[in-house]
mmCIF file of C-alpha atoms in Angstrom:
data_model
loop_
_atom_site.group_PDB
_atom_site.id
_atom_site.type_symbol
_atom_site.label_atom_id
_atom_site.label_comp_id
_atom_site.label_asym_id
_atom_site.label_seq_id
_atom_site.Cartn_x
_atom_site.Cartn_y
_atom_site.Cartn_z
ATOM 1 C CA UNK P 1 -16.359 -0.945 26.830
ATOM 2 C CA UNK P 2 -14.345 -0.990 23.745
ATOM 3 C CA UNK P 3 -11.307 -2.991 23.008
ATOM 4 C CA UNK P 4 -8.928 -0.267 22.948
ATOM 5 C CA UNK P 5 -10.117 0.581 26.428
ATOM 6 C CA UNK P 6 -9.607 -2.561 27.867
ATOM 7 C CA UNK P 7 -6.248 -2.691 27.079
ATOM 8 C CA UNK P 8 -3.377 -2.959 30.407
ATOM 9 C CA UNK P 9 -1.073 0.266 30.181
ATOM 10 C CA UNK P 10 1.600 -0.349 28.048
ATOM 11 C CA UNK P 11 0.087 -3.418 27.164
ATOM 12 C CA UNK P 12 1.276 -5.161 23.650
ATOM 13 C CA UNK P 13 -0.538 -5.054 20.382
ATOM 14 C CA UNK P 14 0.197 -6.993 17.731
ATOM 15 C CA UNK P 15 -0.649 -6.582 13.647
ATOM 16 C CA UNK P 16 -0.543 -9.200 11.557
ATOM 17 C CA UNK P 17 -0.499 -8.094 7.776
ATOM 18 C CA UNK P 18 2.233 -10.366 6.387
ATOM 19 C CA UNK P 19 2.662 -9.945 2.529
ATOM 20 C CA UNK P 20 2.226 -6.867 -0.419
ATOM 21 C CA UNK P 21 3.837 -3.394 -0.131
ATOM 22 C CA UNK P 22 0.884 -1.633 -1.462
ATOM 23 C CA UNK P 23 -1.375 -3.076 0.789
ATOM 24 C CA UNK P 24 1.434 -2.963 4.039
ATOM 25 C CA UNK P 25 1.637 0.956 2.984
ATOM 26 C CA UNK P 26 -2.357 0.673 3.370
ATOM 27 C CA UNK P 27 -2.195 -0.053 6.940
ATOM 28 C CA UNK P 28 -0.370 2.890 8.154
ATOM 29 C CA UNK P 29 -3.627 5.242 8.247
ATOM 30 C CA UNK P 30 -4.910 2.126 10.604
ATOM 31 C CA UNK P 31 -1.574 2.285 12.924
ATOM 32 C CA UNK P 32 -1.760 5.759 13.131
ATOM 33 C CA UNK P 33 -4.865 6.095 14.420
ATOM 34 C CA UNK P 34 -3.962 3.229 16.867
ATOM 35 C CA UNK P 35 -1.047 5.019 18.245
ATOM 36 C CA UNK P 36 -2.950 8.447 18.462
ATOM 37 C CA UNK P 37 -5.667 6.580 20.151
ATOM 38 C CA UNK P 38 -3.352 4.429 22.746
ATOM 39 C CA UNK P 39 0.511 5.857 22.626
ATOM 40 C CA UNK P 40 1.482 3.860 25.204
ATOM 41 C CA UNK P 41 0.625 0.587 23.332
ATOM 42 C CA UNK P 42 3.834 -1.167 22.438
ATOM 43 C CA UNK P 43 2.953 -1.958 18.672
ATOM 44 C CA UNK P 44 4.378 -5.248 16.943
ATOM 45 C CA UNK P 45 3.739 -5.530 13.254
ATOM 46 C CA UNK P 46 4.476 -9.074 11.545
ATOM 47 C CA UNK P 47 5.782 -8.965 8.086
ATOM 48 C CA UNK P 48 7.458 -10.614 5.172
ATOM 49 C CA UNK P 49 10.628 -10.482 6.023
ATOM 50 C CA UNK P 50 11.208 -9.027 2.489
ATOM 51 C CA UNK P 51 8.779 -6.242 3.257
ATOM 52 C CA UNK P 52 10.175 -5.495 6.993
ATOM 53 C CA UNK P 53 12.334 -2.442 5.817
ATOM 54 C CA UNK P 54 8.840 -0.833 4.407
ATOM 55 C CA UNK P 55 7.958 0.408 7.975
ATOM 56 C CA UNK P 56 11.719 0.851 9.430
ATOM 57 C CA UNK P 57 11.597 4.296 11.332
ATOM 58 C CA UNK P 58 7.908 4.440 11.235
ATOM 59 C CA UNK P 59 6.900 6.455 14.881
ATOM 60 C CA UNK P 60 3.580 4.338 14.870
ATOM 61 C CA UNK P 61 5.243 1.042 14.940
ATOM 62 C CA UNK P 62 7.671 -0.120 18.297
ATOM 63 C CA UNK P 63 8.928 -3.549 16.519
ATOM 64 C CA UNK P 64 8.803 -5.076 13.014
ATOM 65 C CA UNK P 65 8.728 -8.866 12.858
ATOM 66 C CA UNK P 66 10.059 -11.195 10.264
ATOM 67 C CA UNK P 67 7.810 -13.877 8.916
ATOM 68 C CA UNK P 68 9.492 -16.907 7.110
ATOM 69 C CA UNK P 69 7.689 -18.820 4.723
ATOM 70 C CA UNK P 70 8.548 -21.545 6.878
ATOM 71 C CA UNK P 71 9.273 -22.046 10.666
ATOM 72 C CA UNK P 72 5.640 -21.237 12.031
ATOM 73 C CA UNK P 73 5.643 -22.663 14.922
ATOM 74 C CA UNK P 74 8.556 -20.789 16.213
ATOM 75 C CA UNK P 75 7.209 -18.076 15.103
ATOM 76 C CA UNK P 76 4.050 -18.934 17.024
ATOM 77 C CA UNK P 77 5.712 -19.370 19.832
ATOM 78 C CA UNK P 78 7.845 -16.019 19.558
ATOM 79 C CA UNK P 79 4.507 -14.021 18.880
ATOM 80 C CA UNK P 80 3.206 -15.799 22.153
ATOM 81 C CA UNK P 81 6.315 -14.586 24.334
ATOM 82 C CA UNK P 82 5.975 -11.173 23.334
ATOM 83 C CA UNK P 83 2.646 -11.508 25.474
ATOM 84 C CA UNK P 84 -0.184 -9.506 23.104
ATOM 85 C CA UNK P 85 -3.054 -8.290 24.748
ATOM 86 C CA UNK P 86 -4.284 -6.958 21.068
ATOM 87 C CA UNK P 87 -3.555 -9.372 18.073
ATOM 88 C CA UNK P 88 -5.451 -7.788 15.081
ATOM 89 C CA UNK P 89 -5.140 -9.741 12.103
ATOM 90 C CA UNK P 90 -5.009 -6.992 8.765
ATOM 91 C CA UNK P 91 -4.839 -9.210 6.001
ATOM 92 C CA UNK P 92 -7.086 -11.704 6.309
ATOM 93 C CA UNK P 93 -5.573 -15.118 4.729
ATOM 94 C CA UNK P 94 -5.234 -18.788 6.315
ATOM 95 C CA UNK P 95 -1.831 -17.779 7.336
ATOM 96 C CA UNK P 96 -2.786 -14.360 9.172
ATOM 97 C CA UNK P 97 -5.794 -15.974 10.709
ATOM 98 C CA UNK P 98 -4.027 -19.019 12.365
ATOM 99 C CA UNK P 99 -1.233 -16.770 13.890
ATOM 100 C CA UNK P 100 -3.532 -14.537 15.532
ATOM 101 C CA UNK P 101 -5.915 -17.380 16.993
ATOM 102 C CA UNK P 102 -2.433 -18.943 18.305
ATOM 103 C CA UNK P 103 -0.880 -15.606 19.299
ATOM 104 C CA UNK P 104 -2.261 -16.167 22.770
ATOM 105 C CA UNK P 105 -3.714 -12.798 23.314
ATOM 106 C CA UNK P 106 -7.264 -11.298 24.677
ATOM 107 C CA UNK P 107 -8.456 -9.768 22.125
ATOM 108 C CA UNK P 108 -8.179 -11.840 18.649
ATOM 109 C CA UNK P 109 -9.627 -9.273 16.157
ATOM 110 C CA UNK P 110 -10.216 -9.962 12.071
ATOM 111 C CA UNK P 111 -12.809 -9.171 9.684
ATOM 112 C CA UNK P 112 -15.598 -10.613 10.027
ATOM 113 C CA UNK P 113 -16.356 -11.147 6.023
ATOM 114 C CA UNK P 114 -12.970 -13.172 5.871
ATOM 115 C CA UNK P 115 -12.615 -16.694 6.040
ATOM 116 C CA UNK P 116 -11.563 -18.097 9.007
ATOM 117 C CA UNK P 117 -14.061 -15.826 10.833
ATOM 118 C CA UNK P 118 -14.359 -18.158 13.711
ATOM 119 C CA UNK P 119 -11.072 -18.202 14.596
ATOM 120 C CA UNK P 120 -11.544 -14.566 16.264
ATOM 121 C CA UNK P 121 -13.641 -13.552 19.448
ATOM 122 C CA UNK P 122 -13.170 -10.171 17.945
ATOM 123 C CA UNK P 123 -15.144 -9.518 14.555
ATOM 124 C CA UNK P 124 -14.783 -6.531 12.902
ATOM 125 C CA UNK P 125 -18.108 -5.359 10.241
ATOM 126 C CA UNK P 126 -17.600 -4.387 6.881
ATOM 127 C CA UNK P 127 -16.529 -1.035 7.097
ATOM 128 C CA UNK P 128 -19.656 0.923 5.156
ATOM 129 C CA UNK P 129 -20.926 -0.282 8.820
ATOM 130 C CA UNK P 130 -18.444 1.250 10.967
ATOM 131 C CA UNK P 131 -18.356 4.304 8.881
ATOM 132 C CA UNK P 132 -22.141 4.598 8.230
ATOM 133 C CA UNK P 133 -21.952 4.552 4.591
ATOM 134 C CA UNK P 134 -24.188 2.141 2.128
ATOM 135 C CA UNK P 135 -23.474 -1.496 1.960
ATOM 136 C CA UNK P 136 -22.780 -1.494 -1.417
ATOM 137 C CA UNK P 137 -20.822 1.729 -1.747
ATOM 138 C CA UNK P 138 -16.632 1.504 -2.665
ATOM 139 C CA UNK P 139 -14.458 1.430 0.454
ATOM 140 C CA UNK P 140 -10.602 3.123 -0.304
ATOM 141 C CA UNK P 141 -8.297 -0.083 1.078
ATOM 142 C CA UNK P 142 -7.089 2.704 3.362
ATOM 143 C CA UNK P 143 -10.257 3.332 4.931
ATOM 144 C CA UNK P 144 -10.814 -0.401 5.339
ATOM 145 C CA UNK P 145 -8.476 -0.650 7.585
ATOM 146 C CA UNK P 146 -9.127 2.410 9.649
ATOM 147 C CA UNK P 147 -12.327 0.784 9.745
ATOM 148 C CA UNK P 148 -11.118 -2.121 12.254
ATOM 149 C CA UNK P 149 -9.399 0.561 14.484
ATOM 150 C CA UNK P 150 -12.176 2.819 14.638
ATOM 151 C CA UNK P 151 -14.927 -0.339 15.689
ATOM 152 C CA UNK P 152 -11.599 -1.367 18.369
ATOM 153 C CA UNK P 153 -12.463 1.606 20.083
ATOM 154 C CA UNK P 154 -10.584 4.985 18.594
ATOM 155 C CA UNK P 155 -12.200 8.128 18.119
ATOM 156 C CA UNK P 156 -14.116 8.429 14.957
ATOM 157 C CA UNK P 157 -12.724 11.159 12.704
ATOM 158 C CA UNK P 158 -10.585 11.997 9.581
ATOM 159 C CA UNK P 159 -8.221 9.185 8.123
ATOM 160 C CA UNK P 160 -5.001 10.053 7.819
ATOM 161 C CA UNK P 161 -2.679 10.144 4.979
ATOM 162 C CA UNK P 162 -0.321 7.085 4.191
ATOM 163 C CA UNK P 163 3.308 7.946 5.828
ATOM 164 C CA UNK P 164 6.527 6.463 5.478
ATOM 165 C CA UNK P 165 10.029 7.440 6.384
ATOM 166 C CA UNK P 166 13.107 7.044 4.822
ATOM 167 C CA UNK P 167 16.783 7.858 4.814
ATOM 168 C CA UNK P 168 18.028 10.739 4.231
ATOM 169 C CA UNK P 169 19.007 11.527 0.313
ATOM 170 C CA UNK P 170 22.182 10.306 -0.581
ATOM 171 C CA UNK P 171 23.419 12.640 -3.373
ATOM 172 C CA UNK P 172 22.841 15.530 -4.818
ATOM 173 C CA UNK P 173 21.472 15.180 -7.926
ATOM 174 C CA UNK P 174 18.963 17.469 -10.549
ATOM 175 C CA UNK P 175 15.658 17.260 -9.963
ATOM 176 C CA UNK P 176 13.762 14.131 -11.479
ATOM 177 C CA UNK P 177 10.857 12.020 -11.878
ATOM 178 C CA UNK P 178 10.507 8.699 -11.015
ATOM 179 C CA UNK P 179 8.519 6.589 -13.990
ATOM 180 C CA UNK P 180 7.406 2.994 -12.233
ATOM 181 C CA UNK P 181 6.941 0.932 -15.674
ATOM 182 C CA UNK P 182 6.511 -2.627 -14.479
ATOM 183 C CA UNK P 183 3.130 -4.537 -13.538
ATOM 184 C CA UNK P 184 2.609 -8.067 -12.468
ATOM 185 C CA UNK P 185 -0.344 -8.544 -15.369
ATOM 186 C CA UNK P 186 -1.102 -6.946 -18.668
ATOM 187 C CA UNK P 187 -4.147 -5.635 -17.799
ATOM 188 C CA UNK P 188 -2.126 -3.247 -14.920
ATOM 189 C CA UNK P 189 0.709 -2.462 -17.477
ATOM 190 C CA UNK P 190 0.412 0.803 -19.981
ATOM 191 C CA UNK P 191 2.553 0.141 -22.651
ATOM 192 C CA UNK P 192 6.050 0.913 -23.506
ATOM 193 C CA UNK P 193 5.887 3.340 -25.940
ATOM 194 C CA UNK P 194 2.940 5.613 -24.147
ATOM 195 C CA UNK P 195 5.672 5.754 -21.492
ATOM 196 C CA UNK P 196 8.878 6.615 -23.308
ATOM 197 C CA UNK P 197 6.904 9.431 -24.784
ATOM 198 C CA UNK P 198 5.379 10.552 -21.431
ATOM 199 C CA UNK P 199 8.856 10.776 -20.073
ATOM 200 C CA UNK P 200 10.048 12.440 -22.932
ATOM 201 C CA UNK P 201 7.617 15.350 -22.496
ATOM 202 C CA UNK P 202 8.244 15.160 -18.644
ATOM 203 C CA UNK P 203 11.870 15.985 -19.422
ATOM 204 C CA UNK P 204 11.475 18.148 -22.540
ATOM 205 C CA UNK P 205 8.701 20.526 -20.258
ATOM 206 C CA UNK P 206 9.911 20.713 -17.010
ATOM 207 C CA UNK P 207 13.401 19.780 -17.042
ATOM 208 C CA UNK P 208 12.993 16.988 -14.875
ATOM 209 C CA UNK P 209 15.431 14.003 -15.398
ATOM 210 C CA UNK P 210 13.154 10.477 -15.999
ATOM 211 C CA UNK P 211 13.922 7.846 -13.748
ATOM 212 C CA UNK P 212 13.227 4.167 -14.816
ATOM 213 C CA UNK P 213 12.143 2.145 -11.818
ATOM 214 C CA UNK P 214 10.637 -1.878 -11.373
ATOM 215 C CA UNK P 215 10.685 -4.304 -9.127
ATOM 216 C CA UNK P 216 13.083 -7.273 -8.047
ATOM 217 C CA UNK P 217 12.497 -9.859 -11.497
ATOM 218 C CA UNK P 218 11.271 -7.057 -13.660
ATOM 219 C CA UNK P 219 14.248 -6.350 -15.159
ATOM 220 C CA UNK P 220 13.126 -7.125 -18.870
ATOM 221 C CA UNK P 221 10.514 -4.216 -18.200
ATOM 222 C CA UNK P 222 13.569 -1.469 -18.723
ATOM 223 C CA UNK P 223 15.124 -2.957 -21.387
ATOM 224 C CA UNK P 224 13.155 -0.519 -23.766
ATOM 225 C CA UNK P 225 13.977 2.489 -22.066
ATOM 226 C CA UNK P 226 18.103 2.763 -22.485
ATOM 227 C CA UNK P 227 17.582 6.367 -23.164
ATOM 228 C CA UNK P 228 16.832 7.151 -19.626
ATOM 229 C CA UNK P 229 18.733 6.071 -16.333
ATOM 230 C CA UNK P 230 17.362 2.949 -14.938
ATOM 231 C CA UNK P 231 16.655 1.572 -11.880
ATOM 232 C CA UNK P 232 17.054 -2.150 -11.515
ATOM 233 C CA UNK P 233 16.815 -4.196 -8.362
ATOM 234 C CA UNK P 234 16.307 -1.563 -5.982
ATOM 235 C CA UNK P 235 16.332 -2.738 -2.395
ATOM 236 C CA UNK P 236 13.356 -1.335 -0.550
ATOM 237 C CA UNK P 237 14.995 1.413 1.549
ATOM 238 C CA UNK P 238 16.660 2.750 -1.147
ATOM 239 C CA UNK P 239 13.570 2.663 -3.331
ATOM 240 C CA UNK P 240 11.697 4.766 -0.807
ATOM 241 C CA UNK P 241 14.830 7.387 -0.778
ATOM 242 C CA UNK P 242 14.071 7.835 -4.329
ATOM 243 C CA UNK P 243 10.808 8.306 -4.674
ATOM 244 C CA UNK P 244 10.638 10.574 -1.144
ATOM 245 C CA UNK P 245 13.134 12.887 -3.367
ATOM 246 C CA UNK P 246 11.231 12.856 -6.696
ATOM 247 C CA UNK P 247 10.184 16.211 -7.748
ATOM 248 C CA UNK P 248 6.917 13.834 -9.728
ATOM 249 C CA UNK P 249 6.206 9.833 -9.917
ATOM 250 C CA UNK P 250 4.132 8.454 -12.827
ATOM 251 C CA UNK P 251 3.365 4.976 -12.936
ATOM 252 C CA UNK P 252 1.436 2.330 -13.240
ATOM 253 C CA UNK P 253 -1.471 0.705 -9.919
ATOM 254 C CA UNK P 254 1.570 -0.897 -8.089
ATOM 255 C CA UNK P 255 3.173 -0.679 -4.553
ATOM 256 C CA UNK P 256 5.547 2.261 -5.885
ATOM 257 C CA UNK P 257 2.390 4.145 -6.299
ATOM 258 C CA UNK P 258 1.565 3.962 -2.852
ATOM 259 C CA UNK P 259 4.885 5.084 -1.515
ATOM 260 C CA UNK P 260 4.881 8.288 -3.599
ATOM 261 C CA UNK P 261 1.672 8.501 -1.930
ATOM 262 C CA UNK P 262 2.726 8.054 1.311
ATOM 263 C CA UNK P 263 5.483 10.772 1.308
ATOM 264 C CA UNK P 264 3.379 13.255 -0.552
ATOM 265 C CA UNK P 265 5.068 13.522 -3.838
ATOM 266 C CA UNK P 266 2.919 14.778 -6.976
ATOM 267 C CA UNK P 267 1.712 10.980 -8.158
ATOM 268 C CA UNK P 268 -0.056 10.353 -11.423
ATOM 269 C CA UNK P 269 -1.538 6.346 -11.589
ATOM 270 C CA UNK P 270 -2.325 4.521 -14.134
ATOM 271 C CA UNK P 271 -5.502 2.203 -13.928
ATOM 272 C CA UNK P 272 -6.524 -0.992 -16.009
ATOM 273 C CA UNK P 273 -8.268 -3.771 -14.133
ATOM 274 C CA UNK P 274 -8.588 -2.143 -10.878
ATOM 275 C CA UNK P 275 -11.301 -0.155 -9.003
ATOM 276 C CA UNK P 276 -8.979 2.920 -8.566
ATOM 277 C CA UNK P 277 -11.764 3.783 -5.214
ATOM 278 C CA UNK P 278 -10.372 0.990 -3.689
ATOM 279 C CA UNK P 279 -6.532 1.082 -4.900
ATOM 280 C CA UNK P 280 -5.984 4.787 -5.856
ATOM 281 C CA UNK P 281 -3.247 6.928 -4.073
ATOM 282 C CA UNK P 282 -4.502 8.009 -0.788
ATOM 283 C CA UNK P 283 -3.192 11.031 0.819
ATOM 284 C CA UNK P 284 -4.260 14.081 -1.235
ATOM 285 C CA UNK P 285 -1.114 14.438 -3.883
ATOM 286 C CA UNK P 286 -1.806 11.798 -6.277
ATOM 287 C CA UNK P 287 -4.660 11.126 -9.446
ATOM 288 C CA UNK P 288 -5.612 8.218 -10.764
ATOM 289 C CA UNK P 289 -6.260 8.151 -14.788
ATOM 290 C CA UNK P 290 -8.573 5.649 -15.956
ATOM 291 C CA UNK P 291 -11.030 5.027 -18.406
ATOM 292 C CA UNK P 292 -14.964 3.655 -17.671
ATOM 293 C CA UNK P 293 -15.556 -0.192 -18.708
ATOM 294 C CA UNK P 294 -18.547 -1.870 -16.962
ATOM 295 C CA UNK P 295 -16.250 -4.953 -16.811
ATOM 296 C CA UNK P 296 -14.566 -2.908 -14.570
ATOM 297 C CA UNK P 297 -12.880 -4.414 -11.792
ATOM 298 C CA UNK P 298 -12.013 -7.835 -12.627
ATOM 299 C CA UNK P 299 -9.049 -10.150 -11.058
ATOM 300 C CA UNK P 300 -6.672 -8.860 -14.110
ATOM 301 C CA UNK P 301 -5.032 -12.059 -14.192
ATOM 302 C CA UNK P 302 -6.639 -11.724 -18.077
ATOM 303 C CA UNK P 303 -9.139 -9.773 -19.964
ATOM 304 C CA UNK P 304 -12.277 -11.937 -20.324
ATOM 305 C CA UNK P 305 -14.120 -9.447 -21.422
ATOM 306 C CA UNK P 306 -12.081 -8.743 -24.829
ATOM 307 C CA UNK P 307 -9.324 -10.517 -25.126
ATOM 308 C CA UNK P 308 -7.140 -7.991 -24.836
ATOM 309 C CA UNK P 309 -7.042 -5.159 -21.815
ATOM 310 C CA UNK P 310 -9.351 -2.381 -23.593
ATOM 311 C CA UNK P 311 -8.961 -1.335 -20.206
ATOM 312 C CA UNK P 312 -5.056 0.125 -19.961
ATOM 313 C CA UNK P 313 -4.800 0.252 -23.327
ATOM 314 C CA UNK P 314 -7.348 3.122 -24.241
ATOM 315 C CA UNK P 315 -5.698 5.002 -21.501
ATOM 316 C CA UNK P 316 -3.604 7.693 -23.704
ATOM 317 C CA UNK P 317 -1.178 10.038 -23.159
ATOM 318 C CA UNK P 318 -3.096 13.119 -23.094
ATOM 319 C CA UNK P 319 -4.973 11.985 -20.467
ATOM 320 C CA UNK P 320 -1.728 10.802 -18.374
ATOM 321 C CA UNK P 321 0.462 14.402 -19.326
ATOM 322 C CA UNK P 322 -3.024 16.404 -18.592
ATOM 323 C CA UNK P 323 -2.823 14.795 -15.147
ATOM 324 C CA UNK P 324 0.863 15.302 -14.495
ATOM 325 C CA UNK P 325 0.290 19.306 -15.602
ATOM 326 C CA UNK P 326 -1.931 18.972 -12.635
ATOM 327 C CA UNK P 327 -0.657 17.673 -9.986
ATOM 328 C CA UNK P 328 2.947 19.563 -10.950
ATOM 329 C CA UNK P 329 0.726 22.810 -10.714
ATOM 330 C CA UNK P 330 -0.952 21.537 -7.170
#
């Protein structure tokens, strides 16, 4: 009998995922399919605290917990009075890995590829396994981890698209697109001036008003882009009220990307280091744009290969306003 199965009515599950918004948008395929497979499961999903208003008003997830860099034993001990049947650890680090061996539950689930591996008396295959596919063909992160839900014991079937919610829009304002123009390494980060004239043709085209988003500490990444409204220090719910509104989003392989993705706005992506079948927008409204380098992935910390990222920077703007006249005409 399957894990899922095994499970008390109304019995707790708890998902450990911890840091990155890209990745914590990820999961949501994965908690879907959990709730569609046990709705009566009272789901607990430990965070960042940074991260935790990501997933506020999400129907899949019952209760959002803060992690603290510090103060693990009391959080131990918290994730031990909330009494798990299910803890399913979805990101795979020291951290995640000791929390779920400690969270006192049944069923201690994690990858079985991960280090740590012993720490669970659940071990989840790779999932070309679980979804019968080649061991050495490209998972989507998304699919991943479905994966782990689908080997706990839910149906086997389509994966869902990312969702998120958010509030509702604040003020009325003319259409716009959201341009996310920040990246945590050069080799994720199309330059500057390919962007101010991508917006300009967004705006000069199809009327839509560019907005300037990055992250908290990315200020300087705006500073060449006065011409446009900008969109500094956004906390996260009001970042997802944005980009739910944005008539298009364009930017670079970020978390942003995957939060257009996950409330279906028309997403173009921009792709240096990364394996875009692993990272690319999943849900059906976005395209990635990307050119072919056999170096291709690599941990984009630096190009090794060149010097400099041939990578992003041979990505032009044809290619990116080709792909925005296509997924504005979808």
């Amino acid at each position: 009998m399957k894990v899922l199965q095994q499970l008390s009515h109304g019995a707790t599950a708890a998902v450990v995922r911890l840091r990155s918004l890209g990745d914590t948008v990820l999961i949501t395929p994965a908690l879907q399919l959990l709730r569609r497979a046990r709705p009566d499961l009272w789901i607990v999903v430990l965070l960042d605290r940074a991260l935790v208003p990501l997933l506020e008003g999400s129907p899949d997830v019952d209760q959002v917990v803060a992690v603290d860099a510090h103060g693990k034993r009391d959080l131990i001990r918290f994730v031990r009075s909330l009494e798990p049947e299910l803890c399913l650890n979805l990101h795979g680090g020291s951290t995640s890995a000791w929390i779920t061996a400690l969270s006192g539950a049944k069923f201690r689930a994690g990858y079985a590829h991960y280090s740590k591996r012993f720490l669970y008396n659940v071990r989840i295959p790779r999932a070309q396994q679980i979804l019968g596919r080649p061991a050495d063909a490209p998972v989507h992160t998304a699919e991943h981890h479905a994966s782990a839900i689908f080997h706990l014991g839910a149906e086997m079937g389509p994966i869902p698209a990312a969702r998120l919610q958010a509030k509702p829009r604040p003020a009325q304002r003319e259409p716009y697109a959201i341009f996310h123009v920040a990246a945590a390494y050069d080799t994720k980060r199309w330059s500057e001036e390919r962007f101010l004239a991508t917006a300009r043709h967004v705006r000069d085209r199809h009327g839509l008003s560019p907005l300037i988003l990055a992250g908290p500490g990315q200020d300087k990444a705006l500073e060449a882009f006065r011409e446009f409204e900008r969109l500094p220090q956004l906390s996260i719910p009001a970042m997802k009220t944005f980009v739910e509104n944005a008539s298009l989003f364009v930017g670079n392989d970020s978390g942003p990307a995957h939060v257009a993705a996950a409330f279906s706005v028309p997403s173009v992506v921009i792709f240096g280091s990364s394996d875009s079948r692993v990272w690319g927008p999943w849900g059906g409204t976005g395209e990635a744009v990307e050119t072919a380098w056999d170096c291709k992935p690599c941990p984009g910390d630096k190009c090794r290969a060149f010097g400099e990222p041939r990578c992003i920077l041979t990505v032009t703007p044809e290619a990116v306003q080709a792909a925005i006249e296509r997924a504005l005409a979808r």
